[in-house]
JSON list of C-alpha atoms in Angstrom, two decimals:
[
{"chain": "H", "resi": 9, "resn": "UNK", "atom": "CA", "xyz": [0.00, 0.00, 0.00]},
{"chain": "H", "resi": 10, "resn": "UNK", "atom": "CA", "xyz": [1.43, 3.37, -0.99]},
{"chain": "H", "resi": 11, "resn": "UNK", "atom": "CA", "xyz": [1.86, 6.22, 1.45]},
{"chain": "H", "resi": 12, "resn": "UNK", "atom": "CA", "xyz": [-1.02, 8.07, -0.29]},
{"chain": "H", "resi": 13, "resn": "UNK", "atom": "CA", "xyz": [-3.33, 5.03, 0.08]},
{"chain": "H", "resi": 14, "resn": "UNK", "atom": "CA", "xyz": [-2.42, 4.77, 3.80]},
{"chain": "H", "resi": 15, "resn": "UNK", "atom": "CA", "xyz": [-3.19, 8.45, 4.32]},
{"chain": "H", "resi": 16, "resn": "UNK", "atom": "CA", "xyz": [-6.55, 8.17, 2.53]},
{"chain": "H", "resi": 17, "resn": "UNK", "atom": "CA", "xyz": [-7.44, 5.05, 4.52]},
{"chain": "H", "resi": 18, "resn": "UNK", "atom": "CA", "xyz": [-6.58, 6.82, 7.79]},
{"chain": "H", "resi": 19, "resn": "UNK", "atom": "CA", "xyz": [-8.59, 9.86, 6.74]},
{"chain": "H", "resi": 20, "resn": "UNK", "atom": "CA", "xyz": [-11.60, 7.64, 5.96]},
{"chain": "H", "resi": 21, "resn": "UNK", "atom": "CA", "xyz": [-11.29, 5.87, 9.33]},
{"chain": "H", "resi": 22, "resn": "UNK", "atom": "CA", "xyz": [-10.96, 9.20, 11.12]},
{"chain": "H", "resi": 23, "resn": "UNK", "atom": "CA", "xyz": [-13.99, 10.56, 9.30]},
{"chain": "H", "resi": 24, "resn": "UNK", "atom": "CA", "xyz": [-16.06, 7.48, 10.16]},
{"chain": "H", "resi": 25, "resn": "UNK", "atom": "CA", "xyz": [-14.97, 7.62, 13.83]},
{"chain": "H", "resi": 26, "resn": "UNK", "atom": "CA", "xyz": [-15.91, 11.29, 14.03]},
{"chain": "H", "resi": 27, "resn": "UNK", "atom": "CA", "xyz": [-19.22, 10.80, 12.24]},
{"chain": "H", "resi": 28, "resn": "UNK", "atom": "CA", "xyz": [-20.19, 7.79, 14.34]},
{"chain": "H", "resi": 29, "resn": "UNK", "atom": "CA", "xyz": [-19.05, 9.48, 17.53]},
{"chain": "H", "resi": 30, "resn": "UNK", "atom": "CA", "xyz": [-21.00, 12.60, 16.66]},
{"chain": "H", "resi": 31, "resn": "UNK", "atom": "CA", "xyz": [-24.04, 10.48, 15.79]},
{"chain": "H", "resi": 32, "resn": "UNK", "atom": "CA", "xyz": [-23.80, 8.70, 19.12]},
{"chain": "H", "resi": 33, "resn": "UNK", "atom": "CA", "xyz": [-23.43, 12.01, 20.91]},
{"chain": "H", "resi": 34, "resn": "UNK", "atom": "CA", "xyz": [-26.42, 13.37, 19.02]},
{"chain": "H", "resi": 35, "resn": "UNK", "atom": "CA", "xyz": [-28.45, 10.29, 19.90]},
{"chain": "H", "resi": 36, "resn": "UNK", "atom": "CA", "xyz": [-27.53, 10.58, 23.57]},
{"chain": "H", "resi": 37, "resn": "UNK", "atom": "CA", "xyz": [-27.86, 14.37, 23.60]},
{"chain": "H", "resi": 38, "resn": "UNK", "atom": "CA", "xyz": [-31.10, 14.20, 21.65]},
{"chain": "H", "resi": 39, "resn": "UNK", "atom": "CA", "xyz": [-32.32, 11.54, 24.03]},
{"chain": "H", "resi": 40, "resn": "UNK", "atom": "CA", "xyz": [-31.57, 13.83, 26.94]},
{"chain": "H", "resi": 41, "resn": "UNK", "atom": "CA", "xyz": [-32.97, 16.89, 25.19]},
{"chain": "H", "resi": 42, "resn": "UNK", "atom": "CA", "xyz": [-36.22, 15.31, 23.97]},
{"chain": "H", "resi": 43, "resn": "UNK", "atom": "CA", "xyz": [-37.80, 14.96, 27.45]},
{"chain": "H", "resi": 44, "resn": "UNK", "atom": "CA", "xyz": [-36.88, 18.57, 28.22]},
{"chain": "H", "resi": 45, "resn": "UNK", "atom": "CA", "xyz": [-38.46, 19.81, 25.01]},
{"chain": "H", "resi": 46, "resn": "UNK", "atom": "CA", "xyz": [-41.54, 17.68, 25.69]},
{"chain": "H", "resi": 47, "resn": "UNK", "atom": "CA", "xyz": [-41.76, 19.00, 29.25]},
{"chain": "H", "resi": 48, "resn": "UNK", "atom": "CA", "xyz": [-41.38, 22.59, 28.05]},
{"chain": "H", "resi": 49, "resn": "UNK", "atom": "CA", "xyz": [-44.12, 22.15, 25.46]},
{"chain": "H", "resi": 50, "resn": "UNK", "atom": "CA", "xyz": [-46.43, 20.68, 28.09]},
{"chain": "H", "resi": 51, "resn": "UNK", "atom": "CA", "xyz": [-45.70, 23.12, 30.92]},
{"chain": "H", "resi": 52, "resn": "UNK", "atom": "CA", "xyz": [-48.43, 25.73, 31.42]},
{"chain": "H", "resi": 53, "resn": "UNK", "atom": "CA", "xyz": [-47.41, 29.16, 30.14]},
{"chain": "H", "resi": 54, "resn": "UNK", "atom": "CA", "xyz": [-48.46, 31.95, 32.48]},
{"chain": "H", "resi": 55, "resn": "UNK", "atom": "CA", "xyz": [-49.44, 32.35, 36.08]},
{"chain": "H", "resi": 56, "resn": "UNK", "atom": "CA", "xyz": [-52.63, 30.58, 37.19]},
{"chain": "H", "resi": 57, "resn": "UNK", "atom": "CA", "xyz": [-55.15, 32.46, 39.29]},
{"chain": "H", "resi": 58, "resn": "UNK", "atom": "CA", "xyz": [-58.37, 34.41, 39.07]},
{"chain": "H", "resi": 59, "resn": "UNK", "atom": "CA", "xyz": [-58.97, 37.54, 37.05]},
{"chain": "H", "resi": 60, "resn": "UNK", "atom": "CA", "xyz": [-61.77, 40.11, 37.35]},
{"chain": "H", "resi": 61, "resn": "UNK", "atom": "CA", "xyz": [-63.65, 40.36, 34.03]},
{"chain": "H", "resi": 62, "resn": "UNK", "atom": "CA", "xyz": [-66.82, 42.13, 32.96]},
{"chain": "H", "resi": 63, "resn": "UNK", "atom": "CA", "xyz": [-69.12, 39.35, 31.77]},
{"chain": "H", "resi": 64, "resn": "UNK", "atom": "CA", "xyz": [-71.44, 39.87, 28.80]},
{"chain": "H", "resi": 65, "resn": "UNK", "atom": "CA", "xyz": [-74.22, 37.63, 27.53]},
{"chain": "H", "resi": 66, "resn": "UNK", "atom": "CA", "xyz": [-74.49, 37.01, 23.78]},
{"chain": "H", "resi": 67, "resn": "UNK", "atom": "CA", "xyz": [-77.53, 39.33, 23.71]},
{"chain": "H", "resi": 68, "resn": "UNK", "atom": "CA", "xyz": [-75.23, 42.17, 24.84]},
{"chain": "H", "resi": 69, "resn": "UNK", "atom": "CA", "xyz": [-76.41, 42.37, 28.46]},
{"chain": "H", "resi": 70, "resn": "UNK", "atom": "CA", "xyz": [-73.71, 43.34, 30.93]},
{"chain": "H", "resi": 71, "resn": "UNK", "atom": "CA", "xyz": [-73.87, 40.68, 33.66]},
{"chain": "H", "resi": 72, "resn": "UNK", "atom": "CA", "xyz": [-71.42, 42.57, 35.83]},
{"chain": "H", "resi": 73, "resn": "UNK", "atom": "CA", "xyz": [-67.90, 41.90, 37.05]},
{"chain": "H", "resi": 74, "resn": "UNK", "atom": "CA", "xyz": [-66.93, 38.39, 38.11]},
{"chain": "H", "resi": 75, "resn": "UNK", "atom": "CA", "xyz": [-63.79, 36.67, 39.30]},
{"chain": "H", "resi": 76, "resn": "UNK", "atom": "CA", "xyz": [-63.07, 33.86, 36.84]},
{"chain": "H", "resi": 77, "resn": "UNK", "atom": "CA", "xyz": [-60.08, 31.51, 36.48]},
{"chain": "H", "resi": 78, "resn": "UNK", "atom": "CA", "xyz": [-57.53, 32.81, 33.97]},
{"chain": "H", "resi": 79, "resn": "UNK", "atom": "CA", "xyz": [-57.07, 30.35, 31.12]},
{"chain": "H", "resi": 80, "resn": "UNK", "atom": "CA", "xyz": [-53.50, 29.04, 31.45]},
{"chain": "H", "resi": 81, "resn": "UNK", "atom": "CA", "xyz": [-52.40, 26.27, 29.07]},
{"chain": "H", "resi": 82, "resn": "UNK", "atom": "CA", "xyz": [-49.20, 24.66, 27.84]},
{"chain": "H", "resi": 83, "resn": "UNK", "atom": "CA", "xyz": [-47.90, 25.45, 24.35]},
{"chain": "H", "resi": 84, "resn": "UNK", "atom": "CA", "xyz": [-49.07, 22.00, 23.21]},
{"chain": "H", "resi": 85, "resn": "UNK", "atom": "CA", "xyz": [-52.58, 22.69, 24.54]},
{"chain": "H", "resi": 86, "resn": "UNK", "atom": "CA", "xyz": [-52.67, 26.14, 22.89]},
{"chain": "H", "resi": 87, "resn": "UNK", "atom": "CA", "xyz": [-51.70, 24.54, 19.57]},
{"chain": "H", "resi": 88, "resn": "UNK", "atom": "CA", "xyz": [-54.60, 22.10, 19.93]},
{"chain": "H", "resi": 89, "resn": "UNK", "atom": "CA", "xyz": [-57.06, 24.78, 20.98]},
{"chain": "H", "resi": 90, "resn": "UNK", "atom": "CA", "xyz": [-56.33, 27.44, 18.33]},
{"chain": "H", "resi": 91, "resn": "UNK", "atom": "CA", "xyz": [-56.25, 27.33, 14.53]},
{"chain": "H", "resi": 92, "resn": "UNK", "atom": "CA", "xyz": [-52.63, 27.68, 13.29]},
{"chain": "H", "resi": 93, "resn": "UNK", "atom": "CA", "xyz": [-53.02, 31.31, 12.17]},
{"chain": "H", "resi": 94, "resn": "UNK", "atom": "CA", "xyz": [-54.60, 32.29, 15.50]},
{"chain": "H", "resi": 95, "resn": "UNK", "atom": "CA", "xyz": [-51.86, 30.49, 17.44]},
{"chain": "H", "resi": 96, "resn": "UNK", "atom": "CA", "xyz": [-49.10, 32.36, 15.58]},
{"chain": "H", "resi": 97, "resn": "UNK", "atom": "CA", "xyz": [-50.72, 35.74, 16.27]},
{"chain": "H", "resi": 98, "resn": "UNK", "atom": "CA", "xyz": [-52.10, 35.21, 19.76]},
{"chain": "H", "resi": 99, "resn": "UNK", "atom": "CA", "xyz": [-49.40, 33.10, 21.41]},
{"chain": "H", "resi": 100, "resn": "UNK", "atom": "CA", "xyz": [-46.33, 34.31, 19.47]},
{"chain": "H", "resi": 101, "resn": "UNK", "atom": "CA", "xyz": [-47.24, 38.02, 19.31]},
{"chain": "H", "resi": 102, "resn": "UNK", "atom": "CA", "xyz": [-47.58, 38.10, 15.55]},
{"chain": "H", "resi": 103, "resn": "UNK", "atom": "CA", "xyz": [-49.43, 40.46, 13.23]},
{"chain": "H", "resi": 104, "resn": "UNK", "atom": "CA", "xyz": [-51.49, 39.30, 10.29]},
{"chain": "H", "resi": 105, "resn": "UNK", "atom": "CA", "xyz": [-51.01, 40.99, 6.93]},
{"chain": "H", "resi": 106, "resn": "UNK", "atom": "CA", "xyz": [-53.20, 44.04, 6.34]},
{"chain": "H", "resi": 107, "resn": "UNK", "atom": "CA", "xyz": [-56.41, 43.26, 4.44]},
{"chain": "H", "resi": 108, "resn": "UNK", "atom": "CA", "xyz": [-55.77, 39.50, 4.78]},
{"chain": "H", "resi": 109, "resn": "UNK", "atom": "CA", "xyz": [-58.47, 38.88, 7.38]},
{"chain": "H", "resi": 110, "resn": "UNK", "atom": "CA", "xyz": [-62.08, 39.85, 7.91]},
{"chain": "H", "resi": 111, "resn": "UNK", "atom": "CA", "xyz": [-61.95, 43.55, 8.77]},
{"chain": "H", "resi": 112, "resn": "UNK", "atom": "CA", "xyz": [-65.39, 44.70, 7.59]},
{"chain": "H", "resi": 113, "resn": "UNK", "atom": "CA", "xyz": [-67.88, 45.89, 10.19]},
{"chain": "H", "resi": 114, "resn": "UNK", "atom": "CA", "xyz": [-70.64, 43.27, 10.62]},
{"chain": "H", "resi": 115, "resn": "UNK", "atom": "CA", "xyz": [-74.03, 44.15, 9.18]},
{"chain": "H", "resi": 116, "resn": "UNK", "atom": "CA", "xyz": [-75.75, 43.05, 12.39]},
{"chain": "H", "resi": 117, "resn": "UNK", "atom": "CA", "xyz": [-75.33, 43.98, 16.05]},
{"chain": "H", "resi": 118, "resn": "UNK", "atom": "CA", "xyz": [-73.14, 41.78, 18.18]},
{"chain": "H", "resi": 119, "resn": "UNK", "atom": "CA", "xyz": [-69.90, 41.51, 20.03]},
{"chain": "H", "resi": 120, "resn": "UNK", "atom": "CA", "xyz": [-66.41, 40.24, 19.42]},
{"chain": "H", "resi": 121, "resn": "UNK", "atom": "CA", "xyz": [-65.05, 37.60, 21.77]},
{"chain": "H", "resi": 122, "resn": "UNK", "atom": "CA", "xyz": [-61.52, 36.32, 22.26]},
{"chain": "H", "resi": 123, "resn": "UNK", "atom": "CA", "xyz": [-60.84, 33.38, 19.94]},
{"chain": "H", "resi": 124, "resn": "UNK", "atom": "CA", "xyz": [-58.92, 31.66, 22.73]},
{"chain": "H", "resi": 125, "resn": "UNK", "atom": "CA", "xyz": [-61.11, 32.03, 25.84]},
{"chain": "H", "resi": 126, "resn": "UNK", "atom": "CA", "xyz": [-64.41, 33.66, 24.70]},
{"chain": "H", "resi": 127, "resn": "UNK", "atom": "CA", "xyz": [-63.89, 36.75, 26.88]},
{"chain": "H", "resi": 128, "resn": "UNK", "atom": "CA", "xyz": [-66.00, 39.65, 25.55]},
{"chain": "H", "resi": 129, "resn": "UNK", "atom": "CA", "xyz": [-63.67, 42.24, 23.98]},
{"chain": "H", "resi": 130, "resn": "UNK", "atom": "CA", "xyz": [-65.48, 44.69, 21.69]},
{"chain": "H", "resi": 131, "resn": "UNK", "atom": "CA", "xyz": [-69.03, 45.74, 20.85]},
{"chain": "H", "resi": 132, "resn": "UNK", "atom": "CA", "xyz": [-69.53, 45.79, 17.08]},
{"chain": "H", "resi": 133, "resn": "UNK", "atom": "CA", "xyz": [-71.10, 49.26, 17.49]},
{"chain": "H", "resi": 134, "resn": "UNK", "atom": "CA", "xyz": [-67.62, 50.65, 18.28]},
{"chain": "H", "resi": 135, "resn": "UNK", "atom": "CA", "xyz": [-65.99, 49.26, 15.12]},
{"chain": "H", "resi": 136, "resn": "UNK", "atom": "CA", "xyz": [-65.06, 51.75, 12.41]},
{"chain": "H", "resi": 137, "resn": "UNK", "atom": "CA", "xyz": [-63.34, 51.69, 9.02]},
{"chain": "H", "resi": 138, "resn": "UNK", "atom": "CA", "xyz": [-59.79, 52.86, 9.72]},
{"chain": "H", "resi": 139, "resn": "UNK", "atom": "CA", "xyz": [-58.57, 52.11, 6.19]},
{"chain": "H", "resi": 140, "resn": "UNK", "atom": "CA", "xyz": [-55.71, 50.08, 7.66]},
{"chain": "H", "resi": 141, "resn": "UNK", "atom": "CA", "xyz": [-56.90, 46.59, 6.74]},
{"chain": "H", "resi": 142, "resn": "UNK", "atom": "CA", "xyz": [-57.39, 45.45, 10.33]},
{"chain": "H", "resi": 143, "resn": "UNK", "atom": "CA", "xyz": [-60.56, 45.46, 12.47]},
{"chain": "H", "resi": 144, "resn": "UNK", "atom": "CA", "xyz": [-60.50, 48.74, 14.40]},
{"chain": "H", "resi": 145, "resn": "UNK", "atom": "CA", "xyz": [-62.51, 49.83, 17.44]},
{"chain": "H", "resi": 146, "resn": "UNK", "atom": "CA", "xyz": [-62.63, 53.09, 19.39]},
{"chain": "H", "resi": 147, "resn": "UNK", "atom": "CA", "xyz": [-62.94, 51.36, 22.77]},
{"chain": "H", "resi": 148, "resn": "UNK", "atom": "CA", "xyz": [-63.08, 47.89, 24.34]},
{"chain": "H", "resi": 149, "resn": "UNK", "atom": "CA", "xyz": [-66.39, 46.62, 25.65]},
{"chain": "H", "resi": 150, "resn": "UNK", "atom": "CA", "xyz": [-64.93, 46.93, 29.18]},
{"chain": "H", "resi": 151, "resn": "UNK", "atom": "CA", "xyz": [-61.53, 48.34, 30.13]},
{"chain": "H", "resi": 152, "resn": "UNK", "atom": "CA", "xyz": [-60.87, 45.46, 32.55]},
{"chain": "H", "resi": 153, "resn": "UNK", "atom": "CA", "xyz": [-61.31, 42.86, 29.78]},
{"chain": "H", "resi": 154, "resn": "UNK", "atom": "CA", "xyz": [-58.08, 43.87, 28.01]},
{"chain": "H", "resi": 155, "resn": "UNK", "atom": "CA", "xyz": [-54.59, 44.59, 29.26]},
{"chain": "H", "resi": 156, "resn": "UNK", "atom": "CA", "xyz": [-51.98, 46.98, 27.90]},
{"chain": "H", "resi": 157, "resn": "UNK", "atom": "CA", "xyz": [-48.20, 46.67, 27.86]},
{"chain": "H", "resi": 158, "resn": "UNK", "atom": "CA", "xyz": [-45.37, 48.55, 26.20]},
{"chain": "H", "resi": 159, "resn": "UNK", "atom": "CA", "xyz": [-44.09, 46.92, 22.99]},
{"chain": "H", "resi": 160, "resn": "UNK", "atom": "CA", "xyz": [-40.66, 47.91, 21.62]},
{"chain": "H", "resi": 161, "resn": "UNK", "atom": "CA", "xyz": [-40.47, 45.47, 18.70]},
{"chain": "H", "resi": 162, "resn": "UNK", "atom": "CA", "xyz": [-39.22, 46.73, 15.32]},
{"chain": "H", "resi": 163, "resn": "UNK", "atom": "CA", "xyz": [-37.65, 49.79, 16.95]},
{"chain": "H", "resi": 164, "resn": "UNK", "atom": "CA", "xyz": [-41.04, 51.43, 17.59]},
{"chain": "H", "resi": 165, "resn": "UNK", "atom": "CA", "xyz": [-42.73, 52.12, 20.89]},
{"chain": "H", "resi": 166, "resn": "UNK", "atom": "CA", "xyz": [-46.28, 50.84, 20.76]},
{"chain": "H", "resi": 167, "resn": "UNK", "atom": "CA", "xyz": [-48.93, 49.71, 23.21]},
{"chain": "H", "resi": 168, "resn": "UNK", "atom": "CA", "xyz": [-49.81, 46.04, 22.79]},
{"chain": "H", "resi": 169, "resn": "UNK", "atom": "CA", "xyz": [-53.28, 44.81, 23.75]},
{"chain": "H", "resi": 170, "resn": "UNK", "atom": "CA", "xyz": [-53.89, 41.36, 25.22]},
{"chain": "H", "resi": 171, "resn": "UNK", "atom": "CA", "xyz": [-56.96, 39.53, 26.43]},
{"chain": "H", "resi": 172, "resn": "UNK", "atom": "CA", "xyz": [-57.20, 39.77, 30.23]},
{"chain": "H", "resi": 173, "resn": "UNK", "atom": "CA", "xyz": [-58.83, 36.33, 30.35]},
{"chain": "H", "resi": 174, "resn": "UNK", "atom": "CA", "xyz": [-55.92, 34.39, 28.84]},
{"chain": "H", "resi": 175, "resn": "UNK", "atom": "CA", "xyz": [-53.04, 36.82, 28.15]},
{"chain": "H", "resi": 176, "resn": "UNK", "atom": "CA", "xyz": [-53.29, 36.18, 24.40]},
{"chain": "H", "resi": 177, "resn": "UNK", "atom": "CA", "xyz": [-52.00, 38.92, 22.08]},
{"chain": "H", "resi": 178, "resn": "UNK", "atom": "CA", "xyz": [-54.78, 40.74, 20.19]},
{"chain": "H", "resi": 179, "resn": "UNK", "atom": "CA", "xyz": [-53.18, 43.78, 18.54]},
{"chain": "H", "resi": 180, "resn": "UNK", "atom": "CA", "xyz": [-52.20, 47.37, 19.41]},
{"chain": "H", "resi": 181, "resn": "UNK", "atom": "CA", "xyz": [-53.85, 50.65, 20.38]},
{"chain": "H", "resi": 182, "resn": "UNK", "atom": "CA", "xyz": [-52.97, 53.98, 18.75]},
{"chain": "H", "resi": 183, "resn": "UNK", "atom": "CA", "xyz": [-53.91, 57.62, 19.42]},
{"chain": "H", "resi": 184, "resn": "UNK", "atom": "CA", "xyz": [-55.35, 58.31, 15.97]},
{"chain": "H", "resi": 185, "resn": "UNK", "atom": "CA", "xyz": [-58.91, 57.08, 16.33]},
{"chain": "H", "resi": 186, "resn": "UNK", "atom": "CA", "xyz": [-62.25, 58.87, 16.01]},
{"chain": "H", "resi": 187, "resn": "UNK", "atom": "CA", "xyz": [-64.33, 60.54, 18.69]},
{"chain": "H", "resi": 188, "resn": "UNK", "atom": "CA", "xyz": [-65.34, 60.08, 21.42]},
{"chain": "H", "resi": 189, "resn": "UNK", "atom": "CA", "xyz": [-62.08, 58.42, 22.60]},
{"chain": "H", "resi": 190, "resn": "UNK", "atom": "CA", "xyz": [-59.56, 59.36, 19.90]},
{"chain": "H", "resi": 191, "resn": "UNK", "atom": "CA", "xyz": [-58.23, 55.79, 20.13]},
{"chain": "H", "resi": 192, "resn": "UNK", "atom": "CA", "xyz": [-57.84, 53.08, 17.51]},
{"chain": "H", "resi": 193, "resn": "UNK", "atom": "CA", "xyz": [-57.74, 49.56, 18.88]},
{"chain": "H", "resi": 194, "resn": "UNK", "atom": "CA", "xyz": [-56.19, 47.84, 15.86]},
{"chain": "H", "resi": 195, "resn": "UNK", "atom": "CA", "xyz": [-56.86, 44.12, 16.25]},
{"chain": "H", "resi": 196, "resn": "UNK", "atom": "CA", "xyz": [-55.88, 40.96, 14.39]},
{"chain": "H", "resi": 197, "resn": "UNK", "atom": "CA", "xyz": [-59.01, 39.41, 12.90]},
{"chain": "H", "resi": 198, "resn": "UNK", "atom": "CA", "xyz": [-57.83, 35.85, 13.68]},
{"chain": "H", "resi": 199, "resn": "UNK", "atom": "CA", "xyz": [-57.81, 36.76, 17.39]},
{"chain": "H", "resi": 200, "resn": "UNK", "atom": "CA", "xyz": [-61.51, 37.65, 17.36]},
{"chain": "H", "resi": 201, "resn": "UNK", "atom": "CA", "xyz": [-64.75, 35.69, 17.02]},
{"chain": "H", "resi": 202, "resn": "UNK", "atom": "CA", "xyz": [-67.88, 37.63, 16.15]},
{"chain": "H", "resi": 203, "resn": "UNK", "atom": "CA", "xyz": [-71.11, 36.64, 17.90]},
{"chain": "H", "resi": 204, "resn": "UNK", "atom": "CA", "xyz": [-74.31, 38.11, 16.48]},
{"chain": "H", "resi": 205, "resn": "UNK", "atom": "CA", "xyz": [-76.62, 39.54, 19.13]},
{"chain": "H", "resi": 206, "resn": "UNK", "atom": "CA", "xyz": [-79.30, 37.11, 20.21]},
{"chain": "H", "resi": 207, "resn": "UNK", "atom": "CA", "xyz": [-82.70, 38.01, 21.61]},
{"chain": "H", "resi": 208, "resn": "UNK", "atom": "CA", "xyz": [-82.50, 38.42, 25.40]}
]
């Protein structure tokens, strides 16, 4: 065997040793990592407890404030509960493309509920055409039913809006809305479920 053949044979053996060793390490490491990933996906996200919400019947009646359990689920449970587009927006703080969802004001009276937990969020009477391509409202149905937090993504300072019943991301609020509030609650359509008003 020539010196070149010996070198090539050694290089092949070294390559195989490295590849097999790396594969074994990956198998062991992956075996150790898999339970952690599974546990993380199945660990509830958020802090359990009660939250004070204003409860509304489907006929629009305000049933008053009530302490209700906050909906706290694992990532795996959220994925099962929500359609894929809603999951991406509501649990990963996304934003749907403008004009891609249903942003037209309903022709009938009703209210918009959270897609994730059915908390009442907006009365259809407060929806207006903002020209932005997202459902826009000048106020929530009850201030306690939504939460606000500062959002610094994309180098802008905005105010993000979440559902108080489950901490799911809904959209943002801006100071360029119509009277009487001057606010524009710019929501993602996949985060909302419209319920037509029923007879009380």
